[in-house]
Coordinates of C-alpha atoms in Angstrom, one line a residue:
M4 CA -155.3 113.6 -44.9
I5 CA -151.7 114.1 -44.0
F6 CA -152.1 112.3 -40.6
P7 CA -153.6 109.2 -41.9
V8 CA -151.0 109.0 -44.5
A9 CA -148.3 109.5 -42.0
L10 CA -149.9 107.0 -39.7
L11 CA -150.2 104.6 -42.5
G12 CA -146.5 105.2 -43.3
A13 CA -145.7 104.6 -39.7
F14 CA -147.6 101.3 -39.7
I15 CA -145.8 100.5 -42.9
L16 CA -142.3 101.4 -41.5
L17 CA -143.0 99.6 -38.2
P18 CA -143.1 96.1 -39.6
V19 CA -140.1 96.8 -41.6
T20 CA -138.2 97.9 -38.6
L21 CA -139.5 95.0 -36.5
G22 CA -138.8 92.6 -39.3
S23 CA -135.2 93.8 -39.5
E24 CA -134.6 93.1 -35.9
E25 CA -136.1 89.7 -36.1
C26 CA -133.9 88.9 -39.0
H27 CA -130.8 89.9 -37.0
K28 CA -132.0 87.6 -34.3
N29 CA -132.4 84.8 -36.8
D30 CA -128.8 85.4 -38.1
T31 CA -127.5 85.1 -34.6
Q32 CA -129.3 81.9 -34.0
L33 CA -128.2 80.7 -37.4
L34 CA -124.6 81.5 -36.6
K35 CA -125.0 79.8 -33.2
C36 CA -126.6 76.8 -34.9
H37 CA -123.8 76.8 -37.5
T38 CA -121.2 77.0 -34.7
D39 CA -122.9 74.2 -32.8
L40 CA -123.1 72.2 -35.9
Q41 CA -119.4 72.7 -36.5
N42 CA -118.6 71.8 -32.9
E43 CA -120.7 68.7 -33.3
R44 CA -119.0 67.8 -36.6
L45 CA -115.6 68.4 -34.9
E46 CA -116.6 66.1 -32.1
K47 CA -117.8 63.5 -34.6
Y48 CA -114.6 63.9 -36.6
A49 CA -112.6 63.5 -33.4
K50 CA -114.6 60.3 -32.7
I51 CA -114.1 59.1 -36.2
S52 CA -110.3 59.8 -36.0
K53 CA -110.3 57.9 -32.7
W54 CA -112.1 55.1 -34.3
Q55 CA -109.7 55.1 -37.2
Q56 CA -106.8 55.0 -34.7
D57 CA -108.5 52.2 -32.8
Y58 CA -109.1 50.4 -36.1
S59 CA -105.4 50.8 -37.2
E60 CA -104.3 49.5 -33.8
L61 CA -106.6 46.5 -34.1
L62 CA -105.4 45.9 -37.7
R63 CA -101.8 46.0 -36.5
Q64 CA -102.6 43.5 -33.7
L65 CA -104.3 41.3 -36.2
M66 CA -101.2 41.5 -38.4
D67 CA -99.0 40.6 -35.5
E68 CA -101.3 37.7 -34.6
K69 CA -101.2 36.6 -38.3
D70 CA -97.4 36.6 -38.2
K71 CA -97.4 34.7 -34.9
Y72 CA -99.8 32.2 -36.5
A73 CA -97.6 31.9 -39.5
E74 CA -94.6 31.3 -37.3
L75 CA -96.5 28.7 -35.2
H76 CA -97.7 27.0 -38.4
S77 CA -94.0 26.9 -39.7
K78 CA -92.9 25.4 -36.4
Q79 CA -95.7 22.9 -36.5
Q80 CA -94.6 22.0 -40.0
E81 CA -91.1 21.5 -38.8
V82 CA -92.4 19.3 -36.0
D83 CA -94.4 17.3 -38.5
N84 CA -91.4 16.9 -40.7
L85 CA -89.3 15.8 -37.7
K86 CA -91.9 13.3 -36.8
A87 CA -91.9 11.9 -40.3
L88 CA -88.1 11.8 -40.3
I89 CA -88.1 9.9 -37.0
H90 CA -90.6 7.5 -38.3
Q91 CA -88.5 7.0 -41.5
Q92 CA -85.3 6.5 -39.4
S93 CA -87.2 4.0 -37.2
E94 CA -88.1 2.0 -40.3
E95 CA -84.5 2.2 -41.5
I96 CA -83.3 1.0 -38.0
E97 CA -85.7 -2.0 -38.2
L98 CA -84.4 -2.8 -41.7
L99 CA -80.8 -2.5 -40.4
K100 CA -81.7 -4.9 -37.6
D101 CA -83.1 -7.4 -40.1
H102 CA -80.0 -7.0 -42.2
I103 CA -77.8 -7.6 -39.2
R104 CA -79.7 -10.7 -38.3
E105 CA -79.4 -11.9 -41.9
L106 CA -75.7 -11.2 -41.8
K107 CA -75.3 -13.1 -38.6
E108 CA -77.2 -16.1 -40.1
K109 CA -74.9 -15.9 -43.2
S110 CA -71.9 -15.7 -41.0
E111 CA -73.0 -18.7 -39.0
L112 CA -73.6 -20.5 -42.4
A113 CA -70.1 -19.5 -43.6
T114 CA -68.6 -20.8 -40.3
L115 CA -70.4 -24.1 -40.8
T116 CA -69.3 -24.2 -44.5
N117 CA -65.6 -23.6 -43.5
K118 CA -65.8 -26.3 -40.9
L119 CA -67.4 -28.7 -43.4
S120 CA -64.6 -27.9 -45.9
T121 CA -62.0 -28.6 -43.2
D122 CA -63.7 -31.9 -42.3
I123 CA -63.8 -32.8 -46.0
D124 CA -60.0 -32.1 -46.2
K125 CA -59.3 -34.3 -43.2
F126 CA -61.6 -37.0 -44.6
G127 CA -59.6 -36.8 -47.9
E128 CA -56.4 -37.3 -46.0
I129 CA -57.8 -40.2 -44.1
V130 CA -59.0 -41.8 -47.4
K131 CA -55.6 -41.2 -48.9
A132 CA -53.9 -42.8 -45.9
E133 CA -56.2 -45.7 -46.0
G134 CA -55.5 -46.2 -49.7
V135 CA -51.8 -46.3 -49.0
L136 CA -52.2 -48.8 -46.2
T137 CA -54.5 -50.9 -48.3
N138 CA -51.9 -51.0 -51.2
Q139 CA -49.1 -51.8 -48.8
Q140 CA -51.1 -54.7 -47.2
A141 CA -52.0 -56.0 -50.7
H142 CA -48.3 -55.9 -51.6
I143 CA -47.4 -57.9 -48.5
N144 CA -50.2 -60.5 -49.1
N145 CA -49.2 -61.0 -52.7
Q146 CA -45.4 -61.2 -52.6
T147 CA -45.5 -64.4 -54.6
T148 CA -47.4 -62.8 -57.5
P149 CA -45.8 -60.8 -60.3
K150 CA -45.1 -57.2 -59.3
T151 CA -47.4 -54.6 -60.8
E152 CA -47.2 -50.8 -60.6
T153 CA -49.8 -49.3 -58.3
I154 CA -50.3 -45.5 -58.7
D155 CA -51.7 -44.2 -55.4
F156 CA -51.1 -40.6 -56.5
P157 CA -51.2 -39.9 -60.2
D158 CA -48.2 -38.3 -62.0
S159 CA -50.1 -35.3 -63.4
C160 CA -47.8 -34.4 -66.3
P161 CA -45.9 -36.8 -68.6
R162 CA -42.2 -37.2 -68.1
S163 CA -41.6 -36.4 -71.8
Q164 CA -43.9 -34.6 -74.2
N165 CA -43.3 -33.4 -77.7
E166 CA -46.0 -30.8 -77.7
T167 CA -45.5 -27.5 -75.9
R168 CA -48.8 -27.8 -74.1
V169 CA -50.8 -30.9 -73.2
I170 CA -54.1 -30.9 -71.3
R171 CA -54.6 -33.9 -69.0
E172 CA -57.4 -34.9 -66.5
I173 CA -56.4 -36.2 -63.1
K174 CA -58.2 -37.4 -60.0
L175 CA -56.8 -37.0 -56.6
P176 CA -58.0 -39.1 -53.6
G177 CA -61.1 -37.6 -52.1
S178 CA -61.7 -35.1 -54.9
D179 CA -63.5 -34.9 -58.3
P180 CA -61.4 -35.1 -61.5
F181 CA -60.1 -31.9 -62.9
K182 CA -58.0 -30.8 -65.8
V183 CA -54.4 -29.5 -65.7
L184 CA -52.2 -27.9 -68.3
C185 CA -48.7 -29.5 -68.8
Y186 CA -46.0 -27.3 -70.3
S187 CA -42.7 -28.2 -71.9
N188 CA -39.9 -26.4 -73.8
S189 CA -36.2 -26.9 -74.5
N190 CA -35.1 -24.5 -71.8
L191 CA -37.4 -25.4 -69.0
G192 CA -37.8 -29.1 -69.7
S193 CA -41.0 -31.1 -69.4
R194 CA -43.5 -32.2 -66.7
W195 CA -44.2 -28.6 -65.7
M196 CA -47.8 -28.0 -64.6
N197 CA -49.1 -24.5 -65.1
V198 CA -51.1 -23.5 -62.0
Y199 CA -51.1 -19.7 -62.0
A200 CA -51.1 -17.6 -65.2
K201 CA -52.0 -13.9 -65.0
E202 CA -51.6 -11.1 -67.5
F203 CA -50.7 -7.5 -66.5
I204 CA -54.3 -6.3 -66.7
S205 CA -56.7 -8.9 -65.3
R206 CA -60.1 -8.6 -63.7
K207 CA -60.4 -12.4 -63.1
F208 CA -57.5 -12.3 -60.6
N209 CA -59.3 -9.7 -58.5
G210 CA -61.6 -12.4 -57.3
T211 CA -62.9 -13.5 -53.9
Y212 CA -61.1 -15.9 -51.6
E213 CA -63.7 -18.6 -52.6
D214 CA -62.9 -18.0 -56.3
F215 CA -59.2 -18.7 -55.7
E216 CA -60.0 -21.6 -53.4
S217 CA -62.0 -23.5 -56.1
G218 CA -60.0 -22.2 -59.2
F219 CA -61.2 -20.3 -62.2
G220 CA -60.5 -19.5 -65.9
D221 CA -60.2 -21.6 -69.1
I222 CA -57.5 -24.3 -68.9
N223 CA -57.3 -24.2 -72.7
T224 CA -55.9 -20.7 -72.7
Y225 CA -52.3 -20.0 -71.7
F226 CA -53.3 -17.0 -69.5
E227 CA -56.1 -16.0 -67.2
F228 CA -56.6 -19.2 -65.1
F229 CA -55.8 -20.6 -61.7
I230 CA -55.8 -24.2 -60.7
G231 CA -57.4 -23.5 -57.2
L232 CA -55.8 -23.4 -53.8
N233 CA -57.5 -26.6 -52.7
Q234 CA -56.1 -28.6 -55.7
L235 CA -52.7 -27.0 -55.2
H236 CA -52.7 -28.1 -51.6
R237 CA -53.6 -31.6 -52.5
L238 CA -51.0 -31.8 -55.2
T239 CA -48.0 -30.4 -53.2
S240 CA -49.0 -32.2 -50.0
G241 CA -49.3 -35.6 -51.7
K242 CA -45.9 -35.8 -53.5
P243 CA -42.7 -33.7 -53.6
Y244 CA -42.9 -30.7 -56.0
E245 CA -40.6 -28.0 -57.1
V246 CA -41.9 -24.6 -58.1
L247 CA -40.9 -22.2 -61.0
L248 CA -41.9 -18.6 -61.1
L249 CA -41.7 -16.4 -64.3
T250 CA -42.2 -12.6 -64.3
N251 CA -41.1 -10.3 -67.1
G252 CA -38.5 -12.7 -68.4
N253 CA -37.0 -13.3 -64.9
E254 CA -37.3 -16.7 -63.2
K255 CA -37.0 -18.2 -59.8
R256 CA -36.9 -21.9 -59.1
C257 CA -37.2 -23.6 -55.7
D258 CA -36.6 -27.4 -55.1
N259 CA -39.3 -27.9 -52.5
F260 CA -42.8 -26.3 -52.4
V261 CA -45.7 -27.3 -50.2
V262 CA -49.0 -25.4 -49.7
G263 CA -51.1 -25.9 -46.6
D264 CA -54.9 -26.4 -46.4
R265 CA -57.7 -24.0 -45.7
T266 CA -57.3 -24.2 -41.9
E267 CA -53.8 -23.0 -42.4
G268 CA -54.8 -20.2 -44.8
Y269 CA -53.1 -22.1 -47.7
K270 CA -49.8 -20.8 -46.4
V271 CA -46.5 -21.7 -47.9
K272 CA -45.4 -24.5 -45.5
T273 CA -42.2 -25.4 -47.5
I274 CA -40.1 -23.5 -50.0
S275 CA -36.3 -24.0 -50.1
N276 CA -33.2 -24.2 -52.2
C277 CA -34.3 -21.2 -54.4
T278 CA -32.3 -19.7 -57.2
G279 CA -33.0 -16.8 -59.6
D280 CA -34.2 -13.3 -59.2
A281 CA -37.9 -13.2 -60.1
W282 CA -39.8 -10.9 -57.8
L283 CA -43.0 -11.7 -56.0
A284 CA -41.7 -15.2 -55.0
P285 CA -43.7 -16.6 -52.1
K286 CA -41.9 -16.6 -48.8
L287 CA -42.0 -19.3 -46.2
G288 CA -45.1 -18.9 -43.9
S289 CA -46.9 -16.4 -46.1
K290 CA -50.7 -17.0 -46.4
F291 CA -52.8 -16.5 -49.5
S292 CA -54.5 -13.1 -49.4
T293 CA -57.3 -11.6 -51.4
F294 CA -59.2 -8.3 -51.3
D295 CA -61.9 -9.8 -49.1
R296 CA -59.6 -11.9 -46.9
D297 CA -56.5 -9.9 -45.8
E298 CA -53.8 -12.3 -44.8
D299 CA -50.6 -10.4 -45.8
G300 CA -49.6 -9.4 -42.3
V301 CA -49.2 -5.7 -43.3
P302 CA -50.8 -3.4 -40.7
D303 CA -53.3 -0.8 -42.1
H304 CA -52.9 -2.2 -45.6
N305 CA -54.6 -4.7 -47.8
V306 CA -51.9 -5.4 -50.5
A307 CA -54.2 -7.7 -52.5
K308 CA -56.9 -5.0 -52.7
E309 CA -54.3 -2.3 -53.5
L310 CA -52.6 -4.3 -56.3
G311 CA -55.8 -5.9 -57.6
Y312 CA -55.1 -9.7 -57.4
G313 CA -54.7 -12.5 -55.0
W314 CA -51.2 -13.9 -54.0
W315 CA -49.0 -15.0 -51.2
F316 CA -48.1 -11.5 -50.1
D317 CA -45.9 -10.6 -47.1
P318 CA -44.8 -7.4 -45.3
D319 CA -41.9 -6.9 -47.6
M320 CA -44.3 -6.5 -50.5
S321 CA -46.4 -3.7 -48.8
T322 CA -44.8 -1.0 -51.0
L323 CA -44.3 -3.1 -54.1
N324 CA -45.6 -1.4 -57.2
V325 CA -43.8 -3.0 -60.2
E326 CA -45.6 -3.4 -63.5
F327 CA -45.3 -6.7 -65.1
H328 CA -46.5 -8.2 -68.4
Y329 CA -47.2 -11.6 -66.9
L330 CA -47.0 -13.7 -63.7
I331 CA -46.8 -17.5 -64.2
M332 CA -46.3 -20.2 -61.7
F333 CA -45.4 -23.8 -62.6
I334 CA -44.9 -26.9 -60.3
R335 CA -43.3 -30.2 -61.2
R336 CA -43.0 -33.6 -59.6
R337 CA -39.5 -34.4 -58.3
D338 CA -39.9 -38.2 -58.0

């Protein structure tokens, strides 16, 4: 009975022994499988790391492309803005061309207007001369008739007046009637016509050449008016006149005073036998100058613009900066 039991024990132990060896074999395989799996995982991890690096590189390239695109877009925007500016400037150039054409047309119109004014002046002189000849012929043809006084050129201001100021309306040959202010006092006498009256601060006297040519202001006021260059020319050219200038209580009087016409720049053609010390007295040959028509003869200066009023300026007045309370000019018939 011992043998079977031993044999049975042997059979029992044999599988155990055999099972233990198989188990060791399985552990080895399992370790190998684990090692293979780790190697496979490492390979996959390496691939994933490579993919991540490739992705990062692609992402960097995409960012670079994005920056380049943004830069190109900015440059394109600059080009578009430049095109818009060029288009705008082209439109402005066309507007300037139109403005230049308009100015040329106005300049041609002004030239024609000046020529027409000159022709009117000449026509007025012809009419005046014809009137004088007609009166002389009538006097010759009627020597047997009673002598009557013929006024071919009106005496603008009365020879004697009791009032300090008298307003009269006169009509010169070839012109419309206009009003004048006649002034008289015990010191100056009578028959003085006030033709220029400016206060120290005056906006009216900073007018254009055309303003001074036609005259401006209210004749009923003592200050702030000018008779007009055209009327002053007609008056002084028709009959002999003297001139009186008052500034800040000083006065200057000249026996002869003649102003030319528009073609001559309304220059002082005659002024002589002057006495007194009033400054700003017009000089012989000086032309009338305004801010928009510089006739003072002073290089690189516009005295009328700098001082703010129109006058017969000359080179000696280029540095004149004297404050005055008033500037008044009178003329008076000498016949």
